[in-house]
mmCIF file of C-alpha atoms in Angstrom:
data_model
loop_
_atom_site.group_PDB
_atom_site.id
_atom_site.type_symbol
_atom_site.label_atom_id
_atom_site.label_comp_id
_atom_site.label_asym_id
_atom_site.label_seq_id
_atom_site.Cartn_x
_atom_site.Cartn_y
_atom_site.Cartn_z
ATOM 1 C CA MET T 138 -29.427 27.323 11.255
ATOM 2 C CA THR T 139 -27.172 27.485 14.159
ATOM 3 C CA THR T 140 -23.951 29.420 14.130
ATOM 4 C CA ARG T 141 -20.728 27.600 15.006
ATOM 5 C CA THR T 142 -17.651 29.012 16.686
ATOM 6 C CA ALA T 143 -14.278 28.698 15.071
ATOM 7 C CA ALA T 144 -13.252 26.265 17.653
ATOM 8 C CA GLN T 145 -16.378 24.048 16.864
ATOM 9 C CA ARG T 146 -15.656 24.135 13.225
ATOM 10 C CA ARG T 147 -12.012 23.053 13.920
ATOM 11 C CA ALA T 148 -13.270 20.321 16.181
ATOM 12 C CA GLU T 149 -15.583 19.008 13.402
ATOM 13 C CA ALA T 150 -12.869 19.252 10.796
ATOM 14 C CA SER T 151 -10.419 17.176 13.037
ATOM 15 C CA THR T 152 -13.040 14.355 13.299
ATOM 16 C CA ALA T 153 -13.969 14.534 9.709
ATOM 17 C CA TYR T 154 -11.498 11.748 8.875
ATOM 18 C CA ASP T 155 -11.455 9.322 11.732
ATOM 19 C CA ALA T 156 -10.531 5.877 10.517
ATOM 20 C CA TYR T 157 -12.195 4.189 13.636
ATOM 21 C CA LEU T 158 -15.503 5.282 12.179
ATOM 22 C CA ALA T 159 -16.912 2.693 9.864
ATOM 23 C CA ALA T 160 -18.041 5.176 7.261
ATOM 24 C CA CYS T 161 -14.656 7.029 7.170
ATOM 25 C CA PRO T 162 -13.045 7.258 3.740
ATOM 26 C CA ALA T 163 -9.601 7.096 5.427
ATOM 27 C CA ARG T 164 -10.483 3.454 6.443
ATOM 28 C CA GLN T 165 -10.731 2.634 2.738
ATOM 29 C CA LEU T 166 -7.412 4.243 2.132
ATOM 30 C CA LEU T 167 -5.828 2.370 4.983
ATOM 31 C CA ASP T 168 -7.181 -0.843 3.530
ATOM 32 C CA ARG T 169 -5.668 -0.016 0.131
ATOM 33 C CA ILE T 170 -2.214 0.887 1.464
ATOM 34 C CA SER T 171 -2.014 -2.156 3.761
ATOM 35 C CA ASP T 172 -2.234 -4.425 0.776
ATOM 36 C CA LYS T 173 0.896 -6.415 0.300
ATOM 37 C CA TRP T 174 1.111 -5.750 -3.388
ATOM 38 C CA VAL T 175 0.709 -2.006 -2.830
ATOM 39 C CA SER T 176 3.432 -1.884 -0.252
ATOM 40 C CA LEU T 177 5.783 -3.807 -2.535
ATOM 41 C CA ALA T 178 4.863 -1.871 -5.625
ATOM 42 C CA VAL T 179 5.526 1.583 -3.863
ATOM 43 C CA ASN T 180 8.817 0.243 -2.576
ATOM 44 C CA ALA T 181 9.841 -1.226 -5.960
ATOM 45 C CA LEU T 182 8.966 2.343 -7.637
ATOM 46 C CA ALA T 183 11.239 4.112 -5.102
ATOM 47 C CA ASP T 184 14.132 3.970 -7.534
ATOM 48 C CA GLY T 185 12.281 5.853 -10.314
ATOM 49 C CA PRO T 186 9.958 5.022 -13.146
ATOM 50 C CA GLN T 187 9.605 1.536 -14.318
ATOM 51 C CA ARG T 188 8.036 -0.387 -17.038
ATOM 52 C CA TYR T 189 5.305 -3.013 -16.346
ATOM 53 C CA GLY T 190 7.659 -5.899 -17.202
ATOM 54 C CA GLU T 191 10.251 -4.657 -14.815
ATOM 55 C CA LEU T 192 7.813 -4.353 -12.053
ATOM 56 C CA SER T 193 6.479 -7.839 -12.830
ATOM 57 C CA ARG T 194 9.861 -9.270 -12.534
ATOM 58 C CA ARG T 195 10.673 -7.296 -9.366
ATOM 59 C CA LEU T 196 7.477 -8.476 -7.587
ATOM 60 C CA ALA T 197 8.052 -12.130 -7.736
ATOM 61 C CA SER T 198 4.830 -14.244 -7.870
ATOM 62 C CA VAL T 199 2.425 -11.393 -8.624
ATOM 63 C CA SER T 200 -0.091 -12.415 -11.229
ATOM 64 C CA GLN T 201 -0.683 -10.136 -14.208
ATOM 65 C CA LYS T 202 -4.207 -9.408 -13.155
ATOM 66 C CA MET T 203 -3.070 -8.409 -9.600
ATOM 67 C CA LEU T 204 -0.255 -6.209 -10.790
ATOM 68 C CA THR T 205 -2.501 -4.435 -13.270
ATOM 69 C CA GLN T 206 -5.328 -4.024 -10.606
ATOM 70 C CA THR T 207 -2.744 -2.610 -7.999
ATOM 71 C CA LEU T 208 -1.310 -0.209 -10.388
ATOM 72 C CA ARG T 209 -4.737 1.095 -11.432
ATOM 73 C CA HIS T 210 -5.709 1.517 -7.852
ATOM 74 C CA LEU T 211 -2.490 3.401 -7.132
ATOM 75 C CA GLU T 212 -3.029 5.543 -10.215
ATOM 76 C CA ARG T 213 -6.593 6.374 -9.229
ATOM 77 C CA ASP T 214 -5.677 7.296 -5.706
ATOM 78 C CA GLY T 215 -2.899 9.665 -7.134
ATOM 79 C CA LEU T 216 0.059 7.701 -5.767
ATOM 80 C CA VAL T 217 1.353 6.484 -9.215
ATOM 81 C CA SER T 218 1.519 8.218 -12.554
ATOM 82 C CA ARG T 219 1.342 6.216 -15.825
ATOM 83 C CA THR T 220 3.068 7.611 -18.905
ATOM 84 C CA VAL T 221 2.389 6.101 -22.324
ATOM 85 C CA THR T 222 5.134 6.611 -24.918
ATOM 86 C CA PRO T 223 3.971 5.930 -28.525
ATOM 87 C CA ALA T 224 6.383 3.418 -29.978
ATOM 88 C CA VAL T 225 6.397 -0.033 -31.373
ATOM 89 C CA PRO T 226 5.642 -1.680 -29.041
ATOM 90 C CA VAL T 227 4.073 1.043 -26.843
ATOM 91 C CA ARG T 228 6.046 1.963 -23.874
ATOM 92 C CA VAL T 229 4.250 2.418 -20.544
ATOM 93 C CA ASP T 230 6.062 3.726 -17.466
ATOM 94 C CA TYR T 231 4.895 3.924 -13.860
ATOM 95 C CA GLU T 232 6.327 6.383 -11.377
ATOM 96 C CA LEU T 233 5.481 7.419 -7.845
ATOM 97 C CA THR T 234 3.817 10.879 -7.672
ATOM 98 C CA PRO T 235 4.788 13.406 -5.053
ATOM 99 C CA LEU T 236 1.933 11.962 -2.952
ATOM 100 C CA GLY T 237 3.252 8.401 -3.463
ATOM 101 C CA ARG T 238 6.757 9.573 -2.614
ATOM 102 C CA SER T 239 5.301 11.018 0.760
ATOM 103 C CA LEU T 240 4.035 7.410 1.534
ATOM 104 C CA LEU T 241 7.340 5.883 0.721
ATOM 105 C CA PRO T 242 9.184 6.230 4.111
ATOM 106 C CA LEU T 243 6.373 4.460 5.728
ATOM 107 C CA MET T 244 6.299 1.740 3.298
ATOM 108 C CA ARG T 245 10.133 1.272 3.649
ATOM 109 C CA ALA T 246 9.909 1.204 7.316
ATOM 110 C CA ILE T 247 7.098 -1.442 7.219
ATOM 111 C CA LYS T 248 9.105 -3.605 4.758
ATOM 112 C CA SER T 249 12.300 -3.269 6.758
ATOM 113 C CA TRP T 250 10.448 -4.096 10.085
ATOM 114 C CA ALA T 251 9.053 -7.285 8.522
ATOM 115 C CA GLU T 252 12.495 -8.281 7.140
ATOM 116 C CA ASP T 253 14.195 -7.547 10.524
ATOM 117 C CA HIS T 254 11.804 -9.250 12.735
ATOM 118 C CA MET T 255 10.703 -12.380 10.724
ATOM 119 C CA ASP T 256 12.808 -14.642 12.976
ATOM 120 C CA GLU T 257 11.055 -13.381 16.021
ATOM 121 C CA VAL T 258 7.574 -13.850 14.462
ATOM 122 C CA HIS T 259 8.473 -17.370 13.423
ATOM 123 C CA ALA T 260 9.539 -18.195 16.925
ATOM 124 C CA ALA T 261 6.378 -16.558 18.365
ATOM 125 C CA ARG T 262 4.235 -18.669 15.890
ATOM 126 C CA ALA T 263 6.002 -21.745 16.785
ATOM 127 C CA ALA T 264 5.391 -21.107 20.570
ATOM 128 C CA TYR T 265 1.751 -20.253 20.006
ATOM 129 C CA ASP T 266 1.130 -23.202 17.896
ATOM 130 C CA ALA T 267 3.139 -25.780 20.166
ATOM 131 C CA PRO T 268 0.346 -26.246 22.800
ATOM 132 C CA ALA T 269 -2.230 -26.903 20.018
ATOM 133 C CA VAL T 270 -0.015 -29.517 18.527
ATOM 134 C CA GLU T 271 0.621 -31.077 21.806
ATOM 135 C CA ARG T 272 -3.169 -31.339 22.598
ATOM 136 C CA LEU T 273 -3.639 -33.319 19.385
ATOM 137 C CA VAL T 274 -1.011 -35.926 20.309
#
């Protein structure tokens, strides 16, 4: 067994999570948080706890299956908490955890960037697609 210096241990620890490596767990997390429904759900929960129905209405066009799956994944990853209140009918609230709240500034920034730059993206797409259309004519 070889003895490692503190500097070697720090170097190993700093590369323990390198999303550029195929086997890195951080890559799976990046995949999860880059999902559009995750981004929208995290942003929707920024205002505080919400019931499933409220989230469903807020996230227009999300299917019941996809919203359920997204919330379960967020809960599993520790980003969302689920609170069940016994009542008739049962009340279930979803809320960002402190870890989920720490992700919120990034998600807000991405959502804002997409909304602010959509016209430029449309123009770029049109310019990119124009030569392909001209070749077909």
